[in-house]
Short mmCIF file of C-alpha atoms in Angstrom, two decimals:
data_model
loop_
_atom_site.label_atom_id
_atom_site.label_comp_id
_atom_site.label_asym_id
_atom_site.label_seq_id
_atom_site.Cartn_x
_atom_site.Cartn_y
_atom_site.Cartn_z
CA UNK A 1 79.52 79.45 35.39
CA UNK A 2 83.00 80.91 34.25
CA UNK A 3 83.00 84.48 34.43
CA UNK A 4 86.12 85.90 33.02
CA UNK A 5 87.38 89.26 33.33
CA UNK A 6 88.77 91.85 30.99
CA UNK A 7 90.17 95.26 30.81
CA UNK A 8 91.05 97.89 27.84
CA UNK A 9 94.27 99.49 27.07
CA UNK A 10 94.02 102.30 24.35
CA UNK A 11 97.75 102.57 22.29
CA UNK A 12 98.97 106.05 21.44
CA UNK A 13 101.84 106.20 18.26
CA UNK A 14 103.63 109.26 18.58
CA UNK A 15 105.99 110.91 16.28
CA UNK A 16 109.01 111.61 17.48
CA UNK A 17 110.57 114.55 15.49
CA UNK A 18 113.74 114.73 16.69
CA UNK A 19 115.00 110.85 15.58
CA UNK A 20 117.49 110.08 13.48
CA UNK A 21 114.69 107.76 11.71
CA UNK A 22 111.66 109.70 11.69
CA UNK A 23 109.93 109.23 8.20
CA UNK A 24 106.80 111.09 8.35
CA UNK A 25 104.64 108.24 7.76
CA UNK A 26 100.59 108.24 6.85
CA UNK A 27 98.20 107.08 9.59
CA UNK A 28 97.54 103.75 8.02
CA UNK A 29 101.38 102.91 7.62
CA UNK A 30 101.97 103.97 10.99
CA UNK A 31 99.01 100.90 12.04
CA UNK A 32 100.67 98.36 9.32
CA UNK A 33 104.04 98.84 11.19
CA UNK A 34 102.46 98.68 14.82
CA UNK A 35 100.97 95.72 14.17
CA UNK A 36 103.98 94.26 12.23
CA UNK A 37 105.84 95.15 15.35
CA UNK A 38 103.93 94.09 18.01
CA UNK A 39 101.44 91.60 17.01
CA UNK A 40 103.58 88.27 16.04
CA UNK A 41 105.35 85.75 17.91
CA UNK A 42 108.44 87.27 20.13
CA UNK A 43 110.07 87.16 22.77
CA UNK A 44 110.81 90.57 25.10
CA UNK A 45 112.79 91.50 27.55
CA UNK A 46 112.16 94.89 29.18
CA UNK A 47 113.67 97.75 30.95
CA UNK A 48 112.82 96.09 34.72
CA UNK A 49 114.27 92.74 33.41
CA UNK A 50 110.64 91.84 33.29
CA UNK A 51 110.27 88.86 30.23
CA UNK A 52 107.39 88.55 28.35
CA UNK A 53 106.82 86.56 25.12
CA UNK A 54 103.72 87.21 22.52
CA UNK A 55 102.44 83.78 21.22
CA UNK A 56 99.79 82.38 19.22
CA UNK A 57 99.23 85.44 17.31
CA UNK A 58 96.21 84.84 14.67
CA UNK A 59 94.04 87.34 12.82
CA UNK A 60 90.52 87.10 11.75
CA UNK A 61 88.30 89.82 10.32
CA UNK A 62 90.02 92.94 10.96
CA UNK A 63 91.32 91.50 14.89
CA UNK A 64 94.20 90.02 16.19
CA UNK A 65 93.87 87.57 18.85
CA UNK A 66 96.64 85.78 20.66
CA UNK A 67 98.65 85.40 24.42
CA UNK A 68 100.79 87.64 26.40
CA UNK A 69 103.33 85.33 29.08
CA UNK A 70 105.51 86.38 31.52
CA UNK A 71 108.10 84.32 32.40
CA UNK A 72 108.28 83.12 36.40
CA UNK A 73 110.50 81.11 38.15
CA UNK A 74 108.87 79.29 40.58
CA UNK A 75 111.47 77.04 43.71
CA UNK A 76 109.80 73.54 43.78
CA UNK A 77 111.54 70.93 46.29
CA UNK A 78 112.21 67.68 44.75
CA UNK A 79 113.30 64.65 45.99
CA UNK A 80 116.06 62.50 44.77
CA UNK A 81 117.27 59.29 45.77
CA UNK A 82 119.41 60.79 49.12
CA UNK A 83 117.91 64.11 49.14
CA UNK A 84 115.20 66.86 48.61
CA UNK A 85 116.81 69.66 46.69
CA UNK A 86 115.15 73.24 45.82
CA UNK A 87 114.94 73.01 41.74
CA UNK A 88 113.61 76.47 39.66
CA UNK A 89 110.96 75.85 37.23
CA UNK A 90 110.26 78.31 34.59
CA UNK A 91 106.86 78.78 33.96
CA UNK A 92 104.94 81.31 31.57
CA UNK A 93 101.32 82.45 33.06
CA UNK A 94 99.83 84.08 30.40
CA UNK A 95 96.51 86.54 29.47
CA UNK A 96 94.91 86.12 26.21
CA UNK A 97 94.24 89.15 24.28
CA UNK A 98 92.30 90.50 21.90
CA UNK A 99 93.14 94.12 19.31
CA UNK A 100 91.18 95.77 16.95
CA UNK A 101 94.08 97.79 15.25
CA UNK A 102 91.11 100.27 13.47
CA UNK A 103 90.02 101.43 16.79
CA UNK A 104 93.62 101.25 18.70
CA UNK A 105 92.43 98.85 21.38
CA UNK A 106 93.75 96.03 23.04
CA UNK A 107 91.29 94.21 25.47
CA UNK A 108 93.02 91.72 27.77
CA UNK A 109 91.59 88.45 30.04
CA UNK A 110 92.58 89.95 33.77
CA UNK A 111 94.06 87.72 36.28
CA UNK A 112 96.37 87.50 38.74
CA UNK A 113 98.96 84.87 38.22
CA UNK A 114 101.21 86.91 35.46
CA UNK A 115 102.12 89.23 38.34
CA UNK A 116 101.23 92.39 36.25
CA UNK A 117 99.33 95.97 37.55
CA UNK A 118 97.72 97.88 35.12
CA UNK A 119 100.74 100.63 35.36
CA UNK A 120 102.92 97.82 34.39
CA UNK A 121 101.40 95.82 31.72
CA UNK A 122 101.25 99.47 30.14
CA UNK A 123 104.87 99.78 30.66
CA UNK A 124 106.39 96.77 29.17
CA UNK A 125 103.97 97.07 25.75
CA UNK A 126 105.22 100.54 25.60
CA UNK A 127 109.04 99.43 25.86
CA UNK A 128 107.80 96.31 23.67
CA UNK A 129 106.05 98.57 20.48
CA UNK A 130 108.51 101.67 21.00
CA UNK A 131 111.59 98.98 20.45
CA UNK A 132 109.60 97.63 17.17
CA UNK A 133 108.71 101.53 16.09
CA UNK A 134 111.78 102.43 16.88
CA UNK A 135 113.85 102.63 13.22
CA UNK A 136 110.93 104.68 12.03
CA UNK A 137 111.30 107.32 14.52
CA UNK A 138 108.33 106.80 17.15
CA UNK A 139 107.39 106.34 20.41
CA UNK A 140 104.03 104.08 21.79
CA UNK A 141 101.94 104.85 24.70
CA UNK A 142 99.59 102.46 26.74
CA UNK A 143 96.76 103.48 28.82
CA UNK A 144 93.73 101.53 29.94
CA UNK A 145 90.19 103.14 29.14
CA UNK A 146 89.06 104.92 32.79
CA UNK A 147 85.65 104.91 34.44
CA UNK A 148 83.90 108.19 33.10
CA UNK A 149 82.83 109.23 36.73
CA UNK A 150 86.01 107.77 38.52
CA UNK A 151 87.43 111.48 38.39
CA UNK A 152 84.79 113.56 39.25
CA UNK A 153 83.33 110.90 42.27
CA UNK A 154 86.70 111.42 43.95
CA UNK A 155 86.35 115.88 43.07
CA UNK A 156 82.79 115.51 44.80
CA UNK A 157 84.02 113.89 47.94
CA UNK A 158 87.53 115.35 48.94
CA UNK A 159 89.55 118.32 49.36
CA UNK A 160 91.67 118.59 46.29
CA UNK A 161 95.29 119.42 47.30
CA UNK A 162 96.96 118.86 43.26
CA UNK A 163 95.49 117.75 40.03
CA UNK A 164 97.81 116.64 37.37
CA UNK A 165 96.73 115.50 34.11
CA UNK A 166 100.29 113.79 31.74
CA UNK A 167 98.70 114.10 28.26
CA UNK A 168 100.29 112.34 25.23
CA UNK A 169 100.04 114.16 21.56
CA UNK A 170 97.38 114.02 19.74
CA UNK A 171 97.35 110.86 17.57
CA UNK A 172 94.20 108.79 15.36
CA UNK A 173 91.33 109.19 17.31
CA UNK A 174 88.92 112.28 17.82
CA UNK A 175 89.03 113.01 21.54
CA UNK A 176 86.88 116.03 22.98
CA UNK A 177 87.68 118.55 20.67
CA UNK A 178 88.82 121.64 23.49
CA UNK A 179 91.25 119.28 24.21
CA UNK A 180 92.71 118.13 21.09
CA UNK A 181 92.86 121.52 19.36
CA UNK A 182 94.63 122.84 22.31
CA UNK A 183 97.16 120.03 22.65
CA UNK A 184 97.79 120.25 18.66
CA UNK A 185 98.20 123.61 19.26
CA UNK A 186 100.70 122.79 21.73
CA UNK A 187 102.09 120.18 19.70
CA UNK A 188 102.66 122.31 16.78
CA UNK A 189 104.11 125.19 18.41
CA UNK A 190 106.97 122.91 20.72
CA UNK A 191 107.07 119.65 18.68
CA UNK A 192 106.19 117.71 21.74
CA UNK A 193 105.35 114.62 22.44
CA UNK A 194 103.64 114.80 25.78
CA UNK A 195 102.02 117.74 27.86
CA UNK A 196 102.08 118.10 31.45
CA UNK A 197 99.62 120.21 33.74
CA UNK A 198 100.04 120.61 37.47
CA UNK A 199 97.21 122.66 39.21
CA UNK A 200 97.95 122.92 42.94
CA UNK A 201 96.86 124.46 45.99
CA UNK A 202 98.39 122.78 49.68
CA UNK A 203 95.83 124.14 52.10
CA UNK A 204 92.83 121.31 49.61
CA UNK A 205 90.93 124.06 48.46
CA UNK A 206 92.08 123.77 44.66
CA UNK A 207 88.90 124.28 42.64
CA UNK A 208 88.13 121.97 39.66
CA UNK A 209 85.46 123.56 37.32
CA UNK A 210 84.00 120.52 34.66
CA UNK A 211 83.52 123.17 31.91
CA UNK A 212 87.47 124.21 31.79
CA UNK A 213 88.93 120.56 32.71
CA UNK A 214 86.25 117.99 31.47
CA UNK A 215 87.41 117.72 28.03
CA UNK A 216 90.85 117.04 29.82
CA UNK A 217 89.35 114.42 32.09
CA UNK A 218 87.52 112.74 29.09
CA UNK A 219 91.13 112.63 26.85
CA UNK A 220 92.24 110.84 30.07
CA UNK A 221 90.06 108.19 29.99
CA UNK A 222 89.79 107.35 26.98
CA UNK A 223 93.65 106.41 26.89
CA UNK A 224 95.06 109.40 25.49
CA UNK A 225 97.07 110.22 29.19
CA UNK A 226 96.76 109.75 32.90
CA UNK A 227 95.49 111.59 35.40
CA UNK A 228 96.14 111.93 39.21
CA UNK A 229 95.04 114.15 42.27
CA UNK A 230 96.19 114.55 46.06
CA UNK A 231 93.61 114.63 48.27
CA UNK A 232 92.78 114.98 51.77
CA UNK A 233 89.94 112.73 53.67
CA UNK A 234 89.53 112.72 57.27
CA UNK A 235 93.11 114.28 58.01
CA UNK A 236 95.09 112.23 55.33
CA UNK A 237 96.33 112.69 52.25
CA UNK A 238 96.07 110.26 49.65
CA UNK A 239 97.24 110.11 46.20
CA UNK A 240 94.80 108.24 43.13
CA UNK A 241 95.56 107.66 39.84
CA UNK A 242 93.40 107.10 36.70
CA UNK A 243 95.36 103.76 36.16
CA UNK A 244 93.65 102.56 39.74
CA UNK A 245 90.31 103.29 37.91
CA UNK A 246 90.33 101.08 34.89
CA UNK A 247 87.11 99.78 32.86
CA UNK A 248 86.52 96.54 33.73
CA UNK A 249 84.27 93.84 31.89
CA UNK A 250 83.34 90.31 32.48
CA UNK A 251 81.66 87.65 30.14
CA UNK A 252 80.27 84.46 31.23
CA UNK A 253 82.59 82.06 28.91
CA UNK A 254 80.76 78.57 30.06
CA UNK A 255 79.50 77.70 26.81
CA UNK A 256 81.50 80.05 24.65
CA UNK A 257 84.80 79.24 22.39
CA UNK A 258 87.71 81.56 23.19
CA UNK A 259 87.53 83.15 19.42
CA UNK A 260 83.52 84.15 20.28
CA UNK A 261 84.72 85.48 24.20
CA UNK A 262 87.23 86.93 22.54
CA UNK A 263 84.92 88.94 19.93
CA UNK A 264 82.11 89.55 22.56
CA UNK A 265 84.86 91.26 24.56
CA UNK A 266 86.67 93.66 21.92
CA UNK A 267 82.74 94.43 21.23
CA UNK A 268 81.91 95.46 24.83
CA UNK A 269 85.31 97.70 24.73
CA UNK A 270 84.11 99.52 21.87
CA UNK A 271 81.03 100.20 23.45
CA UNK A 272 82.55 101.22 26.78
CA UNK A 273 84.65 103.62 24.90
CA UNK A 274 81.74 104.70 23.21
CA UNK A 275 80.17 105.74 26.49
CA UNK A 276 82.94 107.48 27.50
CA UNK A 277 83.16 110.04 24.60
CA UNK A 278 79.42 110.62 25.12
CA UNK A 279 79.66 111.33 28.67
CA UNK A 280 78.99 115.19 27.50
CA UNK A 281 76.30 114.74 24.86
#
């Protein structure tokens, strides 16, 4: 059997307003020059020197499919005639990918041996599509899709010392409506392009009502921010993050082609992020 793992990244394209080059562009523009951006063969270098290079980029039906490497440099010892000298290699461990541009998903294989956390795999695409955006005056945003109970499990068990909840604009998809009429609200009253609340009580007896912060939660984890609470447990204080709670998936691949893995898996995130805005219904 060859079970191979996956996880979902939701992309948020965000106006910014105050650039030199912002053009105002319709939602299916803004998706033409996303993908035109981020979705063909490159090479990137980003803010943490960190290189990565997109390769074998191919569509089909509506999805993109193709590989994300990061370059290593690995010290091998190799022996010459007289000697054994320390020689770097540079070698590119990659994760395939697969994005359905309609739904603003990107579902990657999950491994190890590119070196990447969820925090920064959603870092370097950000630098990568904001770079690419960048002459039309916007700014991208990667999250990965959250557990729907991740939140509230960790609420139901601990003292809650802060919540914090870093919400980006409102962009193409319809997230709980409390929250997305009060962040367009937001939005149009302080052209802003992210929202930050910070609810806090030291002593861990900071209440956290679903029916005012649920929809909040929900906009969360289904990419459109992060969320993060302080807690105490048994006399310590920890700190958890939405990013440490991300939707995982795994297909049995032994008999499959990577194009049908690939389309099983941008299916199951679909349906994951289904379940998520339905948490409420």
């Amino acid at each position: 059997m060859s079970v191979v793992k996956f996880i979902m990244l939701r992309y948020f394209i965000v106006p910014d307003q105050d650039s030199l080059f912002y053009q105002g562009k319709p939602d299916e523009d803004k998706r033409e020059i996303f993908a035109s951006a981020v979705f063909r063969n490159q090479k990137f270098v980003g803010k943490r020197n960190v290189t990565i290079s997109i390769l074998g980029v191919s569509w089909s039906d509506e999805l993109v499919m193709g590989k994300l490497g990061r370059e290593r440099v690995a010290v091998l010892a190799s022996k010459t005639q007289d000697d054994i000298k320390d020689v770097k290699i540079r070698h590119w461990p990659y994760l395939r990918f697969v994005g359905s541009p309609a739904e603003q998903l990107l579902v990657f294989e999950w491994k190890s041996r590119p070196g990447f956390t969820i925090e920064s795999l959603c870092r370097i695409l950000s630098e990568l599509a904001t770079d690419g955006m960048f002459e039309y005056g916007y700014v991208v945003h990667f999250e990965p899709l959250v557990h729907k109970e991740a939140f509230w499990n960790i609420v139901r068990q601990r003292k809650v010392c802060m919540v914090r909840f870093t919400l980006n604009a409102p962009n193409l998809f319809e997230a709980h409506q409390a929250a997305e009429q009060s962040l367009k609200k937001l939005n149009d009253m302080f052209n802003n392009i992210e929202t930050t609340v910070t609810l806090s009580n030291p002593g861990g007896t900071l209440r956290i009502p679903e029916e005012n912060l649920g929809s909040y939660v929900e906009y969360c984890n289904r990419g459109g921010g992060q969320w993060e609470l302080e807690t105490t447990h048994e006399g310590r204080r920890h700190k958890l993050k939405s990013t440490h709670s991300p939707i995982c998936i795994t297909i049995d691949a032994s008999d499959m082609t990577d194009d049908v893995m690939l389309r099983l898996a941008v299916k199951k995130a679909v349906d994951a992020e289904w379940e998520i805005r339905n948490v409420s219904d």
